[in-house]
Structures are given as structure tokens and as C-alpha cells.
Short mmCIF file of C-alpha atoms in Angstrom, two decimals:
data_model
loop_
_atom_site.label_atom_id
_atom_site.label_comp_id
_atom_site.label_asym_id
_atom_site.label_seq_id
_atom_site.Cartn_x
_atom_site.Cartn_y
_atom_site.Cartn_z
CA MET A 1 -0.12 -0.10 -0.30
CA MET A 2 1.32 3.42 -1.03
CA LYS A 3 1.71 5.37 2.01
CA SER A 4 1.21 9.21 2.66
CA TYR A 5 4.29 10.76 2.28
CA THR A 6 5.71 13.97 3.93
CA TYR A 7 8.99 15.84 3.42
CA GLY A 8 10.55 14.73 6.22
CA GLN A 9 10.56 10.88 5.36
CA SER A 10 13.59 8.81 5.81
CA PHE A 11 13.80 7.70 2.31
CA ILE A 12 14.95 11.08 1.35
CA ASN A 13 18.21 10.84 2.34
CA ALA A 14 18.98 8.56 -0.72
CA ILE A 15 18.21 11.69 -3.02
CA ASP A 16 21.72 13.06 -2.54
CA GLY A 17 23.36 9.69 -4.42
CA TYR A 18 20.97 9.93 -7.23
CA ARG A 19 21.92 14.04 -7.36
CA SER A 20 25.45 13.12 -8.62
CA ASN A 21 24.36 11.27 -11.46
CA GLN A 22 22.80 12.41 -15.03
CA LEU A 23 19.10 11.36 -14.47
CA MET A 24 17.07 9.44 -17.20
CA ASP A 25 14.50 11.51 -17.04
CA GLN A 26 16.91 14.81 -17.98
CA SER A 27 14.90 16.73 -20.88
CA MET A 28 17.00 16.77 -23.90
CA GLN A 29 14.40 19.26 -25.46
CA ASN A 30 15.30 21.46 -22.81
CA ASN A 31 19.23 21.45 -23.22
CA LYS A 32 18.67 21.75 -27.15
CA HIS A 33 16.92 24.85 -26.56
CA GLY A 34 18.76 26.38 -23.40
CA ASN A 35 16.09 26.43 -21.15
CA LYS A 36 16.83 28.12 -17.56
CA PRO A 37 16.25 26.29 -14.48
CA LEU A 38 12.63 27.40 -13.31
CA SER A 39 12.55 29.98 -10.33
CA ALA A 40 10.09 31.41 -8.38
CA ARG A 41 10.11 34.91 -10.19
CA ALA A 42 8.96 33.10 -13.30
CA ILE A 43 6.12 31.07 -11.58
CA GLU A 44 5.36 34.20 -9.86
CA THR A 45 4.88 36.09 -13.35
CA MET A 46 2.85 33.48 -15.15
CA ARG A 47 -0.19 34.50 -16.27
CA PRO A 48 -3.57 32.52 -17.80
CA GLY A 49 -2.65 31.28 -21.16
CA ASP A 50 0.82 31.05 -20.72
CA LYS A 51 2.81 28.12 -21.80
CA VAL A 52 3.95 25.48 -19.75
CA LYS A 53 7.13 26.29 -17.62
CA VAL A 54 9.41 23.29 -17.37
CA ASP A 55 12.55 22.68 -14.92
CA THR A 56 16.09 21.27 -16.54
CA GLY A 57 19.10 19.42 -15.28
CA GLU A 58 18.12 17.21 -12.42
CA ASN A 59 15.07 18.36 -12.02
CA ALA A 60 13.86 17.75 -15.45
CA GLY A 61 9.99 16.25 -15.59
CA LEU A 62 8.93 19.16 -13.30
CA ARG A 63 6.08 21.50 -15.10
CA VAL A 64 4.19 24.52 -13.74
CA THR A 65 1.08 25.16 -15.46
CA CYS A 66 -1.38 28.52 -14.87
CA GLY A 67 -5.09 27.96 -15.26
CA ALA A 68 -7.68 29.98 -16.47
CA SER A 69 -8.14 31.32 -12.80
CA GLY A 70 -4.69 32.10 -12.16
CA GLY A 71 -3.85 28.98 -9.80
CA LYS A 72 -0.46 27.51 -10.22
CA SER A 73 0.19 23.93 -10.31
CA PHE A 74 3.45 21.62 -9.84
CA ILE A 75 3.31 18.58 -12.44
CA TYR A 76 5.69 15.67 -12.73
CA ARG A 77 5.85 14.22 -16.29
CA TYR A 78 7.18 11.11 -16.95
CA ARG A 79 7.43 7.77 -18.82
CA SER A 80 5.25 5.10 -17.02
CA PRO A 81 7.51 1.96 -15.83
CA GLU A 82 4.00 -0.44 -16.08
CA THR A 83 2.82 1.08 -19.58
CA GLY A 84 5.84 2.83 -21.05
CA LYS A 85 3.41 5.72 -22.01
CA LEU A 86 3.87 9.40 -20.99
CA THR A 87 1.92 10.35 -17.85
CA GLN A 88 1.62 13.22 -15.55
CA VAL A 89 0.56 13.82 -11.91
CA LYS A 90 -0.12 16.68 -9.85
CA ILE A 91 2.51 17.52 -6.83
CA GLY A 92 0.89 20.38 -5.41
CA ASN A 93 -0.48 23.87 -5.61
CA TYR A 94 1.96 27.44 -5.64
CA PRO A 95 2.28 29.11 -3.73
CA SER A 96 1.10 26.69 -0.94
CA MET A 97 3.96 24.77 -1.86
CA SER A 98 7.46 25.99 -2.57
CA LEU A 99 9.59 25.89 -5.65
CA ALA A 100 12.00 23.95 -3.49
CA GLU A 101 9.32 21.90 -1.73
CA ALA A 102 8.11 20.54 -5.13
CA ARG A 103 11.50 19.95 -6.51
CA LEU A 104 12.05 17.67 -3.34
CA GLU A 105 9.00 15.86 -3.66
CA LEU A 106 9.79 15.40 -7.25
CA ALA A 107 13.35 13.71 -6.42
CA ARG A 108 11.12 11.40 -4.13
CA MET A 109 8.57 10.55 -6.82
CA LYS A 110 11.69 9.88 -9.46
CA ALA A 111 13.33 7.55 -6.98
CA LEU A 112 9.97 5.65 -6.74
CA ARG A 113 9.75 5.59 -10.45
CA ARG A 114 13.04 4.11 -10.79
CA ASP A 115 12.15 1.55 -8.39
CA GLY A 116 9.46 0.43 -10.88
CA VAL A 117 6.53 2.30 -9.16
CA CYS A 118 4.19 4.19 -11.42
CA ILE A 119 3.30 7.35 -8.92
CA ARG A 120 -0.31 8.10 -10.86
CA ALA A 121 -1.18 4.32 -10.97
CA GLU A 122 -0.31 3.67 -7.15
CA ILE A 123 -2.17 7.05 -6.50
CA GLN A 124 -5.55 5.29 -8.28
CA ARG A 125 -4.79 2.44 -6.47
CA GLU A 126 -4.88 3.93 -3.14
CA LYS A 127 -7.93 5.87 -3.76
CA ALA A 128 -9.67 2.54 -4.93
CA ARG A 129 -8.39 0.96 -1.31
CA GLN A 130 -9.67 3.96 0.35
CA SER A 131 -12.78 3.92 -1.25
CA ALA A 132 -13.19 -0.03 -0.76
CA LYS A 133 -12.53 0.82 2.83
CA ILE A 134 -15.05 3.71 3.05
CA GLU A 135 -17.66 1.21 1.50
CA GLN A 136 -16.45 -1.89 4.11
CA GLU A 137 -17.09 0.23 6.81
CA LYS A 138 -20.25 1.78 5.60
CA GLU A 139 -21.60 -1.82 4.90
CA ALA A 140 -20.51 -2.89 8.38
CA ALA A 141 -22.14 0.24 9.98
CA GLU A 142 -25.47 -0.87 8.09
CA VAL A 143 -24.71 -4.59 9.48
CA ALA A 144 -24.67 -3.38 13.03
CA ALA A 145 -27.59 -1.32 12.71
CA PHE A 146 -29.69 -4.04 11.35
CA THR A 147 -31.43 -5.31 14.39
CA VAL A 148 -33.36 -8.80 15.20
CA ARG A 149 -36.78 -6.37 15.04
CA ASP A 150 -35.56 -5.42 11.48
CA LEU A 151 -34.77 -8.95 10.40
CA VAL A 152 -38.38 -10.32 11.75
CA ASP A 153 -40.07 -7.34 10.16
CA LEU A 154 -38.08 -7.91 6.70
CA TYR A 155 -39.15 -11.75 6.73
CA LEU A 156 -42.70 -10.75 7.62
CA THR A 157 -43.18 -8.18 5.00
CA GLU A 158 -41.54 -9.86 1.98
CA VAL A 159 -42.39 -13.39 2.56
CA ILE A 160 -45.02 -13.82 4.82
CA GLU A 161 -47.72 -11.54 4.50
CA ASP A 162 -49.34 -10.07 1.61
CA ARG A 163 -47.60 -6.88 0.22
CA LEU A 164 -48.81 -4.10 -2.39
CA VAL A 165 -46.40 -3.75 -5.32
CA VAL A 166 -46.29 -0.44 -7.38
CA ASN A 167 -45.52 -0.83 -11.28
CA ARG A 168 -42.98 2.15 -11.89
CA ARG A 169 -44.33 2.72 -14.98
CA THR A 170 -47.83 3.08 -14.39
CA GLY A 171 -48.23 3.50 -10.87
CA ALA A 172 -50.73 0.95 -10.53
CA GLN A 173 -50.60 -1.19 -7.58
CA LYS A 174 -51.22 -4.86 -7.36
CA ARG A 175 -51.36 -7.31 -4.23
CA VAL A 176 -49.35 -9.99 -3.65
CA PRO A 177 -50.30 -12.57 -1.62
CA GLY A 178 -47.85 -13.86 1.16
CA ALA A 179 -46.83 -17.35 1.82
CA ARG A 180 -49.11 -18.24 4.64
CA LYS A 181 -52.89 -17.65 4.83
CA PRO A 182 -54.41 -14.81 6.71
CA LYS A 183 -54.56 -16.64 9.89
CA GLY A 184 -51.19 -18.18 9.38
CA GLN A 185 -49.75 -14.42 8.88
CA ALA A 186 -51.22 -12.86 12.21
CA GLU A 187 -50.04 -16.57 13.82
CA THR A 188 -46.23 -15.76 12.49
CA ARG A 189 -46.42 -12.29 13.40
CA ARG A 190 -47.54 -13.26 17.09
CA THR A 191 -44.97 -16.27 17.37
CA LEU A 192 -41.89 -14.04 16.33
CA TYR A 193 -42.83 -11.07 18.27
CA GLY A 194 -44.22 -12.71 21.36
CA ASP A 195 -40.74 -14.16 22.00
CA ALA A 196 -37.95 -13.21 19.47
CA VAL A 197 -38.52 -9.40 19.23
CA ARG A 198 -39.20 -9.30 22.89
CA THR A 199 -36.26 -10.99 23.92
CA LEU A 200 -33.61 -10.21 21.01
CA GLY A 201 -35.24 -7.12 19.06
CA ASP A 202 -32.59 -4.34 20.08
CA ARG A 203 -29.91 -6.59 19.35
CA SER A 204 -27.87 -6.18 16.09
CA ALA A 205 -28.80 -9.27 14.30
CA ALA A 206 -25.31 -9.82 13.29
CA GLU A 207 -24.17 -10.03 16.71
CA VAL A 208 -26.67 -12.85 18.02
CA ARG A 209 -25.03 -15.99 18.84
CA ARG A 210 -25.79 -19.64 19.12
CA LYS A 211 -26.07 -19.10 23.02
CA HIS A 212 -28.24 -16.09 22.52
CA VAL A 213 -31.12 -18.17 20.59
CA VAL A 214 -30.39 -21.42 22.97
CA GLU A 215 -31.39 -19.14 26.10
CA MET A 216 -34.32 -17.53 24.63
CA VAL A 217 -35.75 -20.98 23.78
CA LYS A 218 -34.89 -22.42 26.84
CA ASP A 219 -36.90 -19.80 28.67
CA ILE A 220 -39.90 -20.52 26.53
CA LEU A 221 -39.36 -24.28 27.43
CA ASP A 222 -39.46 -23.29 31.12
CA ARG A 223 -43.03 -21.89 30.69
CA GLY A 224 -43.90 -25.52 29.40
CA ALA A 225 -44.30 -24.07 26.04
CA ASN A 226 -42.56 -26.77 23.81
CA VAL A 227 -44.37 -26.34 20.60
CA GLN A 228 -44.02 -22.61 20.81
CA ALA A 229 -40.30 -22.78 21.20
CA GLY A 230 -39.91 -24.93 17.92
CA ASN A 231 -42.33 -22.39 16.21
CA VAL A 232 -40.08 -19.62 17.30
CA LEU A 233 -36.74 -21.09 16.14
CA ARG A 234 -38.32 -22.25 13.12
CA GLU A 235 -39.44 -19.13 12.08
CA LEU A 236 -36.59 -17.04 13.20
CA SER A 237 -34.19 -19.46 11.37
CA ALA A 238 -36.17 -18.97 8.12
CA ALA A 239 -36.14 -15.28 8.88
CA TYR A 240 -32.17 -15.38 9.28
CA ASP A 241 -31.98 -17.27 6.13
CA TYR A 242 -33.93 -15.03 3.98
CA ALA A 243 -31.82 -12.13 5.14
CA ILE A 244 -28.44 -13.91 4.39
CA GLY A 245 -29.76 -14.78 0.84
CA LEU A 246 -30.39 -10.93 0.58
CA GLY A 247 -26.88 -10.13 1.42
CA LYS A 248 -27.67 -8.44 4.69
CA PHE A 249 -24.43 -9.99 6.45
CA ASP A 250 -21.31 -11.05 5.63
CA ASP A 251 -20.51 -14.17 3.67
CA ASP A 252 -18.72 -15.73 6.47
CA PHE A 253 -22.07 -15.42 8.91
CA ALA A 254 -23.67 -18.54 10.21
CA ASN A 255 -27.64 -18.52 10.83
CA PRO A 256 -27.32 -18.44 14.90
CA ALA A 257 -31.11 -20.15 15.13
CA LEU A 258 -30.20 -23.02 12.74
CA LEU A 259 -26.95 -23.53 15.01
CA ALA A 260 -28.92 -23.31 18.11
CA LYS A 261 -31.28 -26.01 16.62
CA SER A 262 -28.42 -28.29 16.23
CA SER A 263 -27.15 -28.03 19.59
CA LEU A 264 -30.73 -28.39 21.12
CA LYS A 265 -31.09 -31.56 19.15
CA GLN A 266 -27.79 -32.96 20.33
CA ALA A 267 -28.77 -32.15 23.87
CA ARG A 268 -32.17 -34.03 22.87
CA VAL A 269 -34.28 -31.08 24.11
CA ARG A 270 -38.07 -31.68 22.84
CA LEU A 271 -39.11 -28.75 20.97
CA THR A 272 -42.67 -30.37 19.85
CA SER A 273 -45.77 -31.48 21.96
CA VAL A 274 -45.93 -35.13 23.19
CA ARG A 275 -47.86 -37.20 20.66
CA GLY A 276 -51.55 -37.39 22.06
CA LYS A 277 -52.64 -40.52 23.14
CA ARG A 278 -55.69 -39.66 24.91
CA VAL A 279 -58.64 -41.43 23.91
CA LEU A 280 -62.12 -41.40 25.76
CA SER A 281 -63.87 -44.69 26.92
CA ASP A 282 -67.57 -45.10 26.42
CA ALA A 283 -67.89 -44.30 30.26
CA GLU A 284 -65.83 -41.41 30.00
CA LEU A 285 -67.96 -40.19 26.94
CA LYS A 286 -71.16 -41.03 28.79
CA GLU A 287 -69.85 -38.39 31.43
CA VAL A 288 -68.96 -36.04 29.31
CA LEU A 289 -72.05 -35.84 27.35
CA ALA A 290 -74.28 -35.51 30.46
CA TRP A 291 -71.76 -32.60 31.73
CA LEU A 292 -71.80 -30.96 28.39
CA PRO A 293 -74.96 -29.28 28.22
CA GLY A 294 -74.54 -27.44 31.95
CA SER A 295 -70.76 -26.71 31.36
CA GLY A 296 -69.21 -23.55 31.20
CA PHE A 297 -68.30 -23.93 27.48
CA SER A 298 -70.44 -21.20 25.72
CA VAL A 299 -73.57 -22.37 23.50
CA THR A 300 -71.58 -22.03 20.47
CA GLN A 301 -68.63 -23.68 21.76
CA LYS A 302 -70.78 -26.97 22.91
CA ASN A 303 -72.30 -27.04 19.43
CA VAL A 304 -68.78 -27.00 17.87
CA ILE A 305 -68.18 -30.01 20.11
CA ARG A 306 -71.21 -31.49 19.60
CA LEU A 307 -70.65 -31.65 15.77
CA THR A 308 -66.61 -32.55 16.48
CA LEU A 309 -68.20 -35.75 17.67
CA TRP A 310 -70.66 -36.68 15.15
CA THR A 311 -68.26 -36.07 12.32
CA GLY A 312 -64.73 -36.78 13.68
CA ALA A 313 -63.56 -33.45 12.04
CA ARG A 314 -60.80 -31.33 13.56
CA THR A 315 -62.30 -28.33 15.64
CA GLY A 316 -60.77 -25.52 13.84
CA GLU A 317 -62.53 -27.03 10.62
CA VAL A 318 -65.92 -27.08 12.48
CA CYS A 319 -65.09 -23.54 13.65
CA LYS A 320 -64.71 -22.17 10.45
CA ALA A 321 -67.89 -24.13 8.72
CA ARG A 322 -69.98 -21.83 6.36
CA TRP A 323 -73.55 -22.73 5.61
CA SER A 324 -72.87 -22.03 1.88
CA ASP A 325 -71.01 -25.57 2.04
CA VAL A 326 -73.71 -27.44 3.91
CA ASP A 327 -76.25 -29.38 2.06
CA LEU A 328 -78.70 -30.71 4.60
CA ASP A 329 -81.20 -32.40 2.06
CA ARG A 330 -78.17 -34.27 1.11
CA ALA A 331 -76.97 -34.34 4.43
CA VAL A 332 -73.31 -33.69 3.21
CA TRP A 333 -70.36 -30.70 4.38
CA HIS A 334 -68.32 -30.01 1.50
CA MET A 335 -65.06 -29.20 3.67
CA ARG A 336 -63.19 -27.17 1.19
CA ASP A 337 -60.17 -26.09 3.45
CA SER A 338 -59.00 -28.53 5.48
CA LYS A 339 -55.65 -29.27 7.07
CA ASN A 340 -54.17 -31.17 4.50
CA GLY A 341 -55.24 -28.71 2.10
CA ALA A 342 -57.41 -31.50 0.29
CA GLU A 343 -61.58 -30.55 -0.32
CA ARG A 344 -63.51 -33.47 1.24
CA TYR A 345 -67.14 -34.36 1.61
CA VAL A 346 -68.03 -35.09 5.31
CA GLN A 347 -71.31 -37.56 5.67
CA LEU A 348 -73.66 -35.99 8.00
CA PRO A 349 -75.75 -38.68 10.66
CA SER A 350 -79.06 -37.93 10.92
CA GLN A 351 -78.60 -36.63 14.48
CA ALA A 352 -76.44 -34.04 12.82
CA VAL A 353 -78.62 -32.89 10.19
CA ALA A 354 -81.74 -32.58 12.64
CA PHE A 355 -79.40 -30.68 15.20
CA LEU A 356 -78.13 -28.18 11.85
CA ARG A 357 -81.79 -27.63 10.83
CA GLN A 358 -82.49 -25.89 14.15
CA LEU A 359 -79.16 -24.01 14.43
CA ARG A 360 -79.93 -22.83 10.88
CA LEU A 361 -82.77 -20.78 12.36
CA THR A 362 -80.41 -18.93 14.50
CA THR A 363 -77.26 -17.91 12.44
CA ASN A 364 -76.37 -17.00 8.82
CA THR A 365 -73.16 -17.05 7.10
CA TYR A 366 -71.18 -19.18 9.52
CA LEU A 367 -72.33 -22.40 11.53
CA PHE A 368 -70.54 -21.15 14.50
CA PRO A 369 -70.45 -17.48 14.82
CA SER A 370 -68.72 -15.22 17.71
CA SER A 371 -71.65 -13.14 19.00
CA ARG A 372 -69.03 -10.10 19.40
CA THR A 373 -67.66 -10.08 15.90
CA GLY A 374 -70.13 -12.15 13.40
CA LEU A 375 -67.10 -13.92 12.09
CA PRO A 376 -66.21 -17.89 13.13
CA ILE A 377 -65.24 -18.22 16.66
CA GLN A 378 -61.77 -19.34 17.00
CA GLN A 379 -60.40 -22.63 17.63
CA LYS A 380 -58.39 -21.41 20.78
CA SER A 381 -61.16 -20.20 22.44
CA LEU A 382 -62.09 -23.90 23.01
CA THR A 383 -58.52 -24.29 25.02
CA GLU A 384 -58.82 -21.00 26.40
CA THR A 385 -62.44 -21.66 28.26
CA LYS A 386 -61.05 -25.00 29.27
CA TRP A 387 -58.21 -23.35 31.36
CA TYR A 388 -60.51 -21.00 32.96
CA LEU A 389 -62.88 -23.88 34.09
CA ARG A 390 -59.76 -25.58 35.21
CA ASN A 391 -58.76 -22.66 37.19
CA SER A 392 -61.69 -20.96 38.12
CA ALA A 393 -59.72 -19.06 40.62
CA LYS A 394 -57.60 -17.30 38.19
CA ALA A 395 -60.45 -16.38 35.70
CA ARG A 396 -60.95 -13.19 34.68
CA SER A 397 -62.58 -10.56 36.66
CA GLY A 398 -65.97 -10.85 36.60
CA THR A 399 -66.18 -14.42 35.77
CA TYR A 400 -67.97 -16.71 37.69
CA PHE A 401 -68.90 -20.41 37.31
CA LYS A 402 -70.99 -22.46 39.10
CA PRO A 403 -69.93 -25.51 40.55
CA GLY A 404 -71.50 -27.83 37.70
CA GLN A 405 -70.01 -25.51 35.04
CA ALA A 406 -66.34 -25.97 36.31
CA TRP A 407 -64.19 -28.82 34.37
CA LEU A 408 -65.12 -32.49 34.40
CA ASP A 409 -62.58 -33.82 37.24
CA SER A 410 -64.09 -37.20 37.75
CA ILE A 411 -62.14 -38.59 34.73
CA PRO A 412 -58.65 -37.90 33.62
CA ASP A 413 -57.91 -34.74 31.68
CA TRP A 414 -58.50 -34.70 28.00
CA SER A 415 -59.07 -31.72 25.42
CA PRO A 416 -61.41 -30.98 22.65
CA HIS A 417 -58.83 -32.32 19.75
CA ASP A 418 -58.86 -35.59 21.67
CA LEU A 419 -62.59 -36.35 20.72
CA ARG A 420 -61.54 -36.66 17.31
CA ARG A 421 -59.03 -39.35 18.13
CA THR A 422 -61.63 -40.99 20.18
CA VAL A 423 -64.14 -40.91 17.22
CA ARG A 424 -61.31 -42.75 15.29
CA THR A 425 -60.65 -45.17 18.04
CA GLY A 426 -64.59 -45.55 18.58
CA LEU A 427 -65.22 -46.42 14.94
CA SER A 428 -62.62 -49.42 15.17
CA ARG A 429 -64.46 -50.79 18.41
CA LEU A 430 -67.48 -50.74 16.57
CA GLY A 431 -65.64 -53.21 13.61
CA CYS A 432 -64.80 -50.15 11.06
CA ARG A 433 -62.41 -51.12 8.46
CA ASN A 434 -59.27 -49.18 8.64
CA GLU A 435 -59.50 -47.50 5.16
CA VAL A 436 -62.96 -46.39 6.01
CA ALA A 437 -62.04 -45.07 9.58
CA GLU A 438 -59.20 -43.24 8.21
CA ALA A 439 -61.83 -41.50 5.37
CA VAL A 440 -64.12 -40.62 7.78
CA ILE A 441 -61.32 -38.22 9.42
CA GLY A 442 -60.10 -36.93 6.16
CA HIS A 443 -56.54 -38.78 6.55
CA SER A 444 -54.70 -38.84 3.27
CA ARG A 445 -53.58 -42.34 2.19
CA LYS A 446 -49.81 -42.33 1.71
CA GLY A 447 -47.56 -44.62 -0.34
CA ILE A 448 -48.82 -47.14 -2.97
CA GLU A 449 -52.05 -47.22 -1.27
CA GLY A 450 -52.49 -43.10 -1.87
CA THR A 451 -51.24 -43.74 -5.27
CA TYR A 452 -53.41 -46.16 -6.92
CA ASP A 453 -56.54 -46.67 -4.34
CA LEU A 454 -58.52 -43.20 -5.33
CA HIS A 455 -61.82 -44.71 -4.09
CA ASP A 456 -63.31 -41.62 -1.64
CA TYR A 457 -65.48 -44.34 0.68
CA GLU A 458 -68.42 -41.94 0.92
CA PRO A 459 -70.97 -44.39 0.91
CA GLU A 460 -68.96 -46.58 3.62
CA CYS A 461 -68.32 -43.19 5.70
CA ARG A 462 -71.79 -42.14 5.86
CA GLU A 463 -72.89 -45.75 7.10
CA TRP A 464 -70.21 -46.00 10.03
CA LEU A 465 -70.89 -42.36 10.98
CA GLN A 466 -74.48 -43.01 11.22
CA LYS A 467 -73.34 -46.35 13.58
CA TRP A 468 -71.19 -43.81 15.53
CA ALA A 469 -73.98 -41.65 15.84
CA ASP A 470 -76.28 -44.19 17.12
CA HIS A 471 -73.67 -45.50 19.48
CA LEU A 472 -73.36 -42.05 20.83
CA GLU A 473 -77.03 -41.82 21.28
CA THR A 474 -77.14 -44.87 23.36
CA LEU A 475 -74.56 -43.61 25.61
CA ASP A 476 -76.70 -40.03 26.40
CA GLY A 477 -79.96 -40.39 24.91
CA VAL A 478 -79.67 -36.86 23.42
CA CYS A 479 -76.40 -36.33 21.22
#
């Protein structure tokens, strides 16, 4: 790297040796015409438009120019040792640099040239190095200012959520759908802001290390929220991957969330829920069916549970059901938005049809609307209500449950989702073939069976769901 030279540098001591020799840079043209060495007087009298003045002897190559504004500059003209072409470089301005100082600087430059250095090229290279350094410092500052909150917002707004794109030519706006459906968009934002942004949001994203992510995940695990911990880690890792792909970090930057995931896996930390195994026996079902009408669940929530028991559908799918998808005359529910993405037809037993005919008189667009918003009730409301029923002392202010409304504690704990598993197991107990029972609850067939057996088993599903509803009726006398 070329250093910023000053007039007191040690290499100047070598100049006296060069002055005793005839220099290759001596201008033969100057000798021929008997040009005199430059003087301060000659420089001072220069006016705009005057010819370039040149020095002679050992100072050959030093030139003085006078610009249109009257400013005077010292120039070193030489043949580049790199290209062999004539080139020149500015030494300084007169009178801020004296003639003596200019000649001293000229001697230094000539010494460098004899060592094979092209002064002009080296100056250009130094400028390029300085520009690159400034750019690197600028990029480093931008990386340092890019926080985890910025990282999360970038991922949410450019990947997960819907966004408006403006046509630069016409100004027209176009909505581009995000990677998730509206519910998934809201859930992803809640997941990342609830833990990742809350814990690491103000920290530079580039300074987050494996240990920081591991500590955050362990805090979530300490709350008993294993599934949430896994969700946060997955989404944070995806957010980092997206930012890395956009060049937001140095090339050698490693995704700290991905490293944390590897560490947690090595430590055998569970980031998923324990696979559900709870199935209600007939005796337990009988107790639940007797308790449900007077329980603390809202009327709408009770109705969701009833239809779940009759059909084996997921509670989330039941919550979102629309009347436009239900044909009571044909006793079928067209499920358009299932968890696995496949449409299917849910057969309705006669008990469910009779129940829905009565429900149709009181609701409009949705089977199970919220009394507050008119939109479908949320699946999580079932879980939240269950929590309050089990912990009535911690319920919201003003919330009161009578003894008979509290959670049923005479049987082992269960959740609304366990009812779907109970339906599937109950069908098997009644003698339903495996492939029919799987079709009833909407499980897609895998492997060769899923490739070659395309029968939808709708007649069989209708038959066995009716048998199941009849069985429930024997337990409850109402359901």
C-alpha cells in the first residue's frame, strides 16, 4: 500500500546519491533550446494562457501550469514504468507549496519511479483501496444497525404477509399474496414478536450468537411451551435464511438459529408436543355428554364439540364451517379448507342433520359465529375456556362459574382435540375397516395405497358415521 508521504521521510536521505548522476528523466529538449531552471520569480509572473514552464537538469520532468483562474500547479511528467506511456501527476499548488518543496517531492517521486513504481497508477490504486475501505465500513455500520426486529419485519413483510407492489411505469398497485394464509400470517407475527423480538429485538442481528438463541428457547421451554419454542426457532431460522440470501450479513456469517437448533437436538431437547394418546372410553364419553349441556362452555362452543363428536372433523375445521358448504337435504358438508389442503365431503348422520336444521334458524353465514364479531369463533377459544374452567380461581375479573360448570375432574384430563381421536378409535371398536375409518376423519392415504386406491369411501363413511352417532345416542340419549 502506498503511504501518505511527507517531506521528512527517511527515504529522502537517498536523494543526494541520485543527484550526482545524470538522470534518465533529463529533458534533452530543454538542453537543446537552452531553457533555464525554474525560479520563483518566473512562476509568480505566469498568467492564464501562458505556456507550461519546465524545469531543467536534475529537476527535468517538473512542470508548472497556470489555469484560467490564475491558479498555478506543479506537475511531474514521466514515462510510466508499467505501461511505457507518458503520463503526469500533480505534485501540489503554488504558492502553498514552494518551488524547493516541489523539487524535493519530485526527487522522491523519481526515486520511486526508478524502483518501478508508477506514481499515478499507485495513487489511483490507493484511492480505490480507500473507497473500498469506506464502503466496507459503511456496510459494517449497516449490518450493525440491522436489528433482530428489522430482521423479523423484513421476513414478515416480504415473505409471510400480503404486500402491495407498485408498477414503476404505470403507478398501478398490485396485491401479492404472502406465503401464508391470513390466519397463518397473524400467527407467525405473534410467534416472532411474542418471544424473538421481545427478547432479542434491539440486539444487532449480526451479533446474535448460538447461545443467545438457546437461552431464549430455554426460557420458552421453562414456561412449558415446547411447541411454541419449536415454532419460534423455526420461524427465526427462516427469517435469518431470508436475510442471508439478500446479503444482509458478511459472507462468512452463520445462521445462529440454525446452530441453536443443532445444539438443542444434540442435547435431546424436545421442541414438539408429546404425541397425543388420550382416547375417551364409552364410560368417560357418557360422563362428558352428561356434563356438557350445563358446563361453562358457551352455547356456540358446546355446538362445536357436538358436531366434532358426530363427524370426527378437527375442531378448527368445524369452527370455520359455512352454511354455503352444507347441504342438509343431501346430508353432506363440503369441507373446502382442510388441514392437509385437500377438499372432501363429510357425511352427516341424521342426528347432526336434525341439530343443524335447528341451528340454521339462528345463524347466517357461519355455523358457529362469534356473538361479538359475527366471524367464526376461534379454535383457541375452546382451549382458553377449558383453562378457565380448570382454574376458576384465576379466571378473568367478573367471570364466575357455578360448581356444575367447572371442568369435569371425575375423569383423567382431556382436550377437545382428543374427541377426534376418540371418534377414530371408537369406529375401530365398532368394527369399521381401517381404510374407511381413515377416510372418515380425512387422513390422506400414503405410499402405494395413496397412489392407486383413489376410492373416496363416501357411502361407507356415511354408513359408519351413522352407526357411530347411534352409538353416542345410546350413551347420552340426546347427542
